[in-house]
Amino acid sequence: DGGITQSPKYLFRKEGQNVTLSCEQNLNHDAMYWYRQDPGQGLRLIYYSQIVNDFQKGDIAEGYSVSREKKESFPLTVTSAQKNPTAFYLCASNTGARGTEAFFGQGTRLTVV
Amino acid sequence: KNEVEQSPQNLTAQEGEFITINCSYSVGISALHWLQQHPGGGIVSLFMLSSGKKKHGRLIATINIQEKHSSLHITASHPRDSAVYICAVSGTYKYIFGTGTRLKVLA
């Protein structure tokens, strides 16, 4: 079955460490997105990529980095520069065409202690 | 003011009740999406609308482009409908999300 796989589901890290969240899709989608979800707030865009080897900052990119070396994969690194990294992170993808349906992963809950 | 507003924020209903969740937006859009988020966190797309009305099982979604308003209705609600329902709008590449409506259906 086609879909998006995020791993791990839960992640704990010590403050000051970088951590990488995985997102893989087998939907042949061109566009992939990373969102952050905090209690009481809507999903906010961190980074997006519309094509391999290209990506753009979203609304809250500070303290995060991404890569898009393969069409199927869009890993997100939460760096030590991110001041408040504890959150729920969601990856999504779509064809990239205007107004198309997005498919979402199951999310990764990151807790920094 | 948020570009996508949902109401109510929280909703508790008895099993069998008819439920309505509202979404208003203030930007130009290509499509409006209704999403469902279960306690585990994963999100499922329920509907994508650009006009009119769509129905899937007990769920009905409508959109009024002129009024920039959409509603999600659940008929004959069931405890398994308990989830957070999120309205999102999409334009070019970007989605803008509402903060969600937390629905609890009691048996």
mmCIF file of C-alpha atoms in Angstrom:
data_model
loop_
_atom_site.group_PDB
_atom_site.id
_atom_site.type_symbol
_atom_site.label_atom_id
_atom_site.label_comp_id
_atom_site.label_asym_id
_atom_site.label_seq_id
_atom_site.Cartn_x
_atom_site.Cartn_y
_atom_site.Cartn_z
ATOM 1 C CA ASP A 1 0.000 0.000 0.000
ATOM 2 C CA GLY A 2 1.171 3.498 -0.742
ATOM 3 C CA GLY A 3 1.677 5.922 2.062
ATOM 4 C CA ILE A 4 3.981 7.967 4.221
ATOM 5 C CA THR A 5 6.068 6.444 6.974
ATOM 6 C CA GLN A 6 7.512 8.477 9.799
ATOM 7 C CA SER A 7 9.903 7.052 12.301
ATOM 8 C CA PRO A 8 10.292 6.796 15.145
ATOM 9 C CA LYS A 9 6.857 7.406 16.687
ATOM 10 C CA TYR A 10 8.374 8.599 19.973
ATOM 11 C CA LEU A 11 11.805 10.124 20.412
ATOM 12 C CA PHE A 12 13.591 11.355 23.506
ATOM 13 C CA ARG A 13 16.754 13.401 23.346
ATOM 14 C CA LYS A 14 18.916 15.350 25.722
ATOM 15 C CA GLU A 15 19.049 19.105 25.407
ATOM 16 C CA GLY A 16 21.827 20.246 23.112
ATOM 17 C CA GLN A 17 21.774 17.173 20.872
ATOM 18 C CA ASN A 18 20.772 17.196 17.231
ATOM 19 C CA VAL A 19 18.145 14.662 16.230
ATOM 20 C CA THR A 20 16.908 13.529 12.814
ATOM 21 C CA LEU A 21 13.323 12.536 12.092
ATOM 22 C CA SER A 22 12.682 10.246 9.164
ATOM 23 C CA CYS A 23 9.952 10.634 6.539
ATOM 24 C CA GLU A 24 9.596 8.259 3.586
ATOM 25 C CA GLN A 25 6.835 8.102 0.978
ATOM 26 C CA ASN A 26 6.123 5.628 -1.808
ATOM 27 C CA LEU A 27 3.372 7.661 -3.450
ATOM 28 C CA ASN A 28 5.648 9.090 -6.137
ATOM 29 C CA HIS A 29 4.813 12.559 -4.851
ATOM 30 C CA ASP A 30 7.002 15.469 -5.859
ATOM 31 C CA ALA A 31 6.222 17.703 -2.886
ATOM 32 C CA MET A 32 6.940 16.945 0.756
ATOM 33 C CA TYR A 33 6.344 19.014 3.869
ATOM 34 C CA TRP A 34 7.276 19.113 7.528
ATOM 35 C CA TYR A 35 4.880 20.571 10.071
ATOM 36 C CA ARG A 36 5.081 21.152 13.779
ATOM 37 C CA GLN A 37 2.065 20.858 16.052
ATOM 38 C CA ASP A 38 1.866 22.412 19.508
ATOM 39 C CA PRO A 39 -1.109 22.239 21.892
ATOM 40 C CA GLY A 40 -3.790 24.781 20.997
ATOM 41 C CA GLN A 41 -2.127 25.790 17.742
ATOM 42 C CA GLY A 42 -2.659 24.827 14.138
ATOM 43 C CA LEU A 43 0.000 22.939 12.246
ATOM 44 C CA ARG A 44 2.846 25.242 11.264
ATOM 45 C CA LEU A 45 5.070 24.754 8.252
ATOM 46 C CA ILE A 46 8.769 24.183 8.958
ATOM 47 C CA TYR A 47 10.181 23.315 5.539
ATOM 48 C CA TYR A 48 8.860 22.100 2.224
ATOM 49 C CA SER A 49 10.337 20.632 -0.922
ATOM 50 C CA GLN A 50 8.704 20.683 -4.318
ATOM 51 C CA ILE A 51 11.373 18.715 -6.109
ATOM 52 C CA VAL A 52 14.466 16.639 -5.413
ATOM 53 C CA ASN A 53 17.527 18.628 -4.366
ATOM 54 C CA ASP A 54 15.453 21.730 -3.637
ATOM 55 C CA PHE A 55 13.702 22.875 -0.491
ATOM 56 C CA GLN A 56 12.336 26.095 0.973
ATOM 57 C CA LYS A 57 11.910 27.503 4.453
ATOM 58 C CA GLY A 58 8.445 27.614 5.883
ATOM 59 C CA ASP A 59 7.123 29.856 8.618
ATOM 60 C CA ILE A 60 9.197 28.460 11.496
ATOM 61 C CA ALA A 61 12.410 27.133 9.938
ATOM 62 C CA GLU A 62 14.854 28.483 12.543
ATOM 63 C CA GLY A 63 16.680 25.681 14.334
ATOM 64 C CA TYR A 64 15.744 23.054 11.732
ATOM 65 C CA SER A 65 17.419 21.670 8.623
ATOM 66 C CA VAL A 66 16.303 19.299 5.870
ATOM 67 C CA SER A 67 17.616 17.506 2.819
ATOM 68 C CA ARG A 68 15.929 16.063 -0.264
ATOM 69 C CA GLU A 69 18.447 13.813 -1.947
ATOM 70 C CA LYS A 70 15.832 11.298 -3.040
ATOM 71 C CA LYS A 71 12.240 11.781 -4.131
ATOM 72 C CA GLU A 72 11.019 9.317 -1.494
ATOM 73 C CA SER A 73 12.800 10.791 1.496
ATOM 74 C CA PHE A 74 12.671 14.122 3.327
ATOM 75 C CA PRO A 75 14.454 13.886 6.704
ATOM 76 C CA LEU A 76 14.184 16.695 9.231
ATOM 77 C CA THR A 77 17.008 17.511 11.639
ATOM 78 C CA VAL A 78 16.115 19.339 14.820
ATOM 79 C CA THR A 79 19.288 21.112 15.814
ATOM 80 C CA SER A 80 20.461 22.331 19.184
ATOM 81 C CA ALA A 81 19.662 25.859 17.966
ATOM 82 C CA GLN A 82 15.930 25.141 18.147
ATOM 83 C CA LYS A 83 14.909 26.798 21.408
ATOM 84 C CA ASN A 84 11.799 24.754 22.123
ATOM 85 C CA PRO A 85 12.029 21.482 20.210
ATOM 86 C CA THR A 86 9.569 19.402 22.223
ATOM 87 C CA ALA A 87 6.559 19.010 19.927
ATOM 88 C CA PHE A 88 4.678 16.700 17.609
ATOM 89 C CA TYR A 89 6.126 16.630 14.077
ATOM 90 C CA LEU A 90 4.131 15.649 11.013
ATOM 91 C CA CYS A 91 5.362 14.936 7.531
ATOM 92 C CA ALA A 92 3.094 15.257 4.507
ATOM 93 C CA SER A 93 3.313 14.886 0.766
ATOM 94 C CA ASN A 94 1.293 15.629 -2.342
ATOM 95 C CA THR A 95 1.748 15.804 -6.081
ATOM 96 C CA GLY A 96 2.677 19.467 -5.802
ATOM 97 C CA ALA A 97 -0.096 20.604 -8.119
ATOM 98 C CA ARG A 98 -2.273 23.446 -6.910
ATOM 99 C CA GLY A 99 -4.947 22.452 -4.418
ATOM 100 C CA THR A 100 -4.245 18.744 -4.344
ATOM 101 C CA GLU A 101 -4.897 16.416 -1.450
ATOM 102 C CA ALA A 102 -2.118 15.931 1.059
ATOM 103 C CA PHE A 103 -1.232 12.632 2.665
ATOM 104 C CA PHE A 104 0.100 12.657 6.211
ATOM 105 C CA GLY A 105 2.361 10.405 8.203
ATOM 106 C CA GLN A 106 1.578 9.168 11.697
ATOM 107 C CA GLY A 107 3.833 11.742 13.303
ATOM 108 C CA THR A 108 6.817 11.737 15.634
ATOM 109 C CA ARG A 109 6.507 13.021 19.158
ATOM 110 C CA LEU A 110 9.846 14.495 20.176
ATOM 111 C CA THR A 111 10.609 15.162 23.811
ATOM 112 C CA VAL A 112 13.783 16.944 24.757
ATOM 113 C CA VAL A 113 14.826 16.573 28.375
ATOM 114 C CA LYS B 1 -6.818 37.015 13.560
ATOM 115 C CA ASN B 2 -6.070 33.552 12.202
ATOM 116 C CA GLU B 3 -6.566 32.994 8.501
ATOM 117 C CA VAL B 4 -8.533 29.829 9.245
ATOM 118 C CA GLU B 5 -10.965 29.836 12.149
ATOM 119 C CA GLN B 6 -12.842 26.824 13.434
ATOM 120 C CA SER B 7 -15.737 26.571 15.828
ATOM 121 C CA PRO B 8 -16.387 25.209 18.282
ATOM 122 C CA GLN B 9 -12.996 24.415 19.781
ATOM 123 C CA ASN B 10 -14.430 21.623 21.883
ATOM 124 C CA LEU B 11 -17.608 19.641 21.456
ATOM 125 C CA THR B 12 -19.175 16.864 23.506
ATOM 126 C CA ALA B 13 -22.118 14.994 22.079
ATOM 127 C CA GLN B 14 -24.239 11.991 22.940
ATOM 128 C CA GLU B 15 -24.158 9.001 20.642
ATOM 129 C CA GLY B 16 -26.599 9.432 17.798
ATOM 130 C CA GLU B 17 -26.549 13.230 17.750
ATOM 131 C CA PHE B 18 -26.094 15.282 14.588
ATOM 132 C CA ILE B 19 -22.844 17.251 14.781
ATOM 133 C CA THR B 20 -21.731 20.345 12.903
ATOM 134 C CA ILE B 21 -18.239 21.825 12.888
ATOM 135 C CA ASN B 22 -17.670 25.150 11.170
ATOM 136 C CA CYS B 23 -14.684 26.633 9.367
ATOM 137 C CA SER B 24 -14.234 30.181 8.096
ATOM 138 C CA TYR B 25 -11.256 31.436 6.156
ATOM 139 C CA SER B 26 -10.045 34.821 5.002
ATOM 140 C CA VAL B 27 -7.651 33.999 2.153
ATOM 141 C CA GLY B 28 -8.044 32.939 -1.455
ATOM 142 C CA ILE B 29 -7.926 29.186 -1.824
ATOM 143 C CA SER B 30 -7.750 26.405 -4.372
ATOM 144 C CA ALA B 31 -9.314 23.869 -2.059
ATOM 145 C CA LEU B 32 -10.480 23.298 1.486
ATOM 146 C CA HIS B 33 -9.627 20.136 3.363
ATOM 147 C CA TRP B 34 -11.192 18.408 6.327
ATOM 148 C CA LEU B 35 -8.807 16.222 8.293
ATOM 149 C CA GLN B 36 -9.248 13.862 11.208
ATOM 150 C CA GLN B 37 -6.601 13.401 13.889
ATOM 151 C CA HIS B 38 -6.934 10.519 16.315
ATOM 152 C CA PRO B 39 -5.326 10.443 19.775
ATOM 153 C CA GLY B 40 -2.240 8.682 18.417
ATOM 154 C CA GLY B 41 -1.563 11.745 16.312
ATOM 155 C CA GLY B 42 -1.774 10.493 12.752
ATOM 156 C CA ILE B 43 -3.890 12.553 10.388
ATOM 157 C CA VAL B 44 -6.319 11.222 7.795
ATOM 158 C CA SER B 45 -7.765 13.314 4.998
ATOM 159 C CA LEU B 46 -11.571 13.151 5.021
ATOM 160 C CA PHE B 47 -12.550 15.549 2.257
ATOM 161 C CA MET B 48 -11.080 17.931 -0.227
ATOM 162 C CA LEU B 49 -13.573 20.505 -1.534
ATOM 163 C CA SER B 50 -13.437 23.314 -4.026
ATOM 164 C CA SER B 51 -17.206 23.766 -4.366
ATOM 165 C CA GLY B 52 -20.537 22.355 -3.308
ATOM 166 C CA LYS B 53 -20.921 19.309 -1.147
ATOM 167 C CA LYS B 54 -19.376 15.897 -0.632
ATOM 168 C CA LYS B 55 -20.641 12.884 1.316
ATOM 169 C CA HIS B 56 -18.833 9.856 2.592
ATOM 170 C CA GLY B 57 -20.779 7.503 4.792
ATOM 171 C CA ARG B 58 -22.066 9.501 7.757
ATOM 172 C CA LEU B 59 -19.872 12.481 6.983
ATOM 173 C CA ILE B 60 -20.961 15.423 4.865
ATOM 174 C CA ALA B 61 -18.843 18.442 3.970
ATOM 175 C CA THR B 62 -20.092 21.625 2.365
ATOM 176 C CA ILE B 63 -18.389 24.775 1.196
ATOM 177 C CA ASN B 64 -19.661 28.230 0.273
ATOM 178 C CA ILE B 65 -16.914 29.938 -1.697
ATOM 179 C CA GLN B 66 -18.614 33.353 -1.701
ATOM 180 C CA GLU B 67 -18.994 33.362 2.072
ATOM 181 C CA LYS B 68 -15.608 31.660 2.644
ATOM 182 C CA HIS B 69 -17.202 29.124 4.922
ATOM 183 C CA SER B 70 -17.320 25.362 5.199
ATOM 184 C CA SER B 71 -19.117 22.939 7.476
ATOM 185 C CA LEU B 72 -18.467 19.334 8.396
ATOM 186 C CA HIS B 73 -21.500 17.365 9.509
ATOM 187 C CA ILE B 74 -21.556 13.998 11.208
ATOM 188 C CA THR B 75 -24.882 12.189 11.217
ATOM 189 C CA ALA B 76 -25.733 9.537 13.814
ATOM 190 C CA SER B 77 -22.522 10.209 15.728
ATOM 191 C CA HIS B 78 -20.696 7.321 17.379
ATOM 192 C CA PRO B 79 -17.974 7.156 20.049
ATOM 193 C CA ARG B 80 -15.482 6.083 17.371
ATOM 194 C CA ASP B 81 -15.969 9.532 15.787
ATOM 195 C CA SER B 82 -14.164 11.027 18.791
ATOM 196 C CA ALA B 83 -11.130 12.812 17.386
ATOM 197 C CA VAL B 84 -9.802 16.236 16.512
ATOM 198 C CA TYR B 85 -11.206 17.571 13.249
ATOM 199 C CA ILE B 86 -9.009 20.044 11.426
ATOM 200 C CA CYS B 87 -9.944 22.393 8.634
ATOM 201 C CA ALA B 88 -7.176 23.427 6.244
ATOM 202 C CA VAL B 89 -7.065 25.544 3.118
ATOM 203 C CA SER B 90 -4.596 25.285 0.276
ATOM 204 C CA GLY B 91 -3.542 27.790 -2.343
ATOM 205 C CA THR B 92 -0.364 27.360 -4.284
ATOM 206 C CA TYR B 93 2.014 25.102 -2.386
ATOM 207 C CA LYS B 94 0.995 25.922 1.131
ATOM 208 C CA TYR B 95 -1.654 24.638 3.495
ATOM 209 C CA ILE B 96 -3.003 26.815 6.300
ATOM 210 C CA PHE B 97 -4.535 24.918 9.187
ATOM 211 C CA GLY B 98 -7.151 25.756 11.743
ATOM 212 C CA THR B 99 -6.502 24.888 15.369
ATOM 213 C CA GLY B 100 -8.943 21.994 15.282
ATOM 214 C CA THR B 101 -12.190 20.985 16.957
ATOM 215 C CA ARG B 102 -11.893 18.351 19.640
ATOM 216 C CA LEU B 103 -14.968 16.121 19.454
ATOM 217 C CA LYS B 104 -15.943 13.637 22.121
ATOM 218 C CA VAL B 105 -18.948 11.403 21.528
ATOM 219 C CA LEU B 106 -20.294 9.695 24.621
ATOM 220 C CA ALA B 107 -21.957 6.283 24.534
#
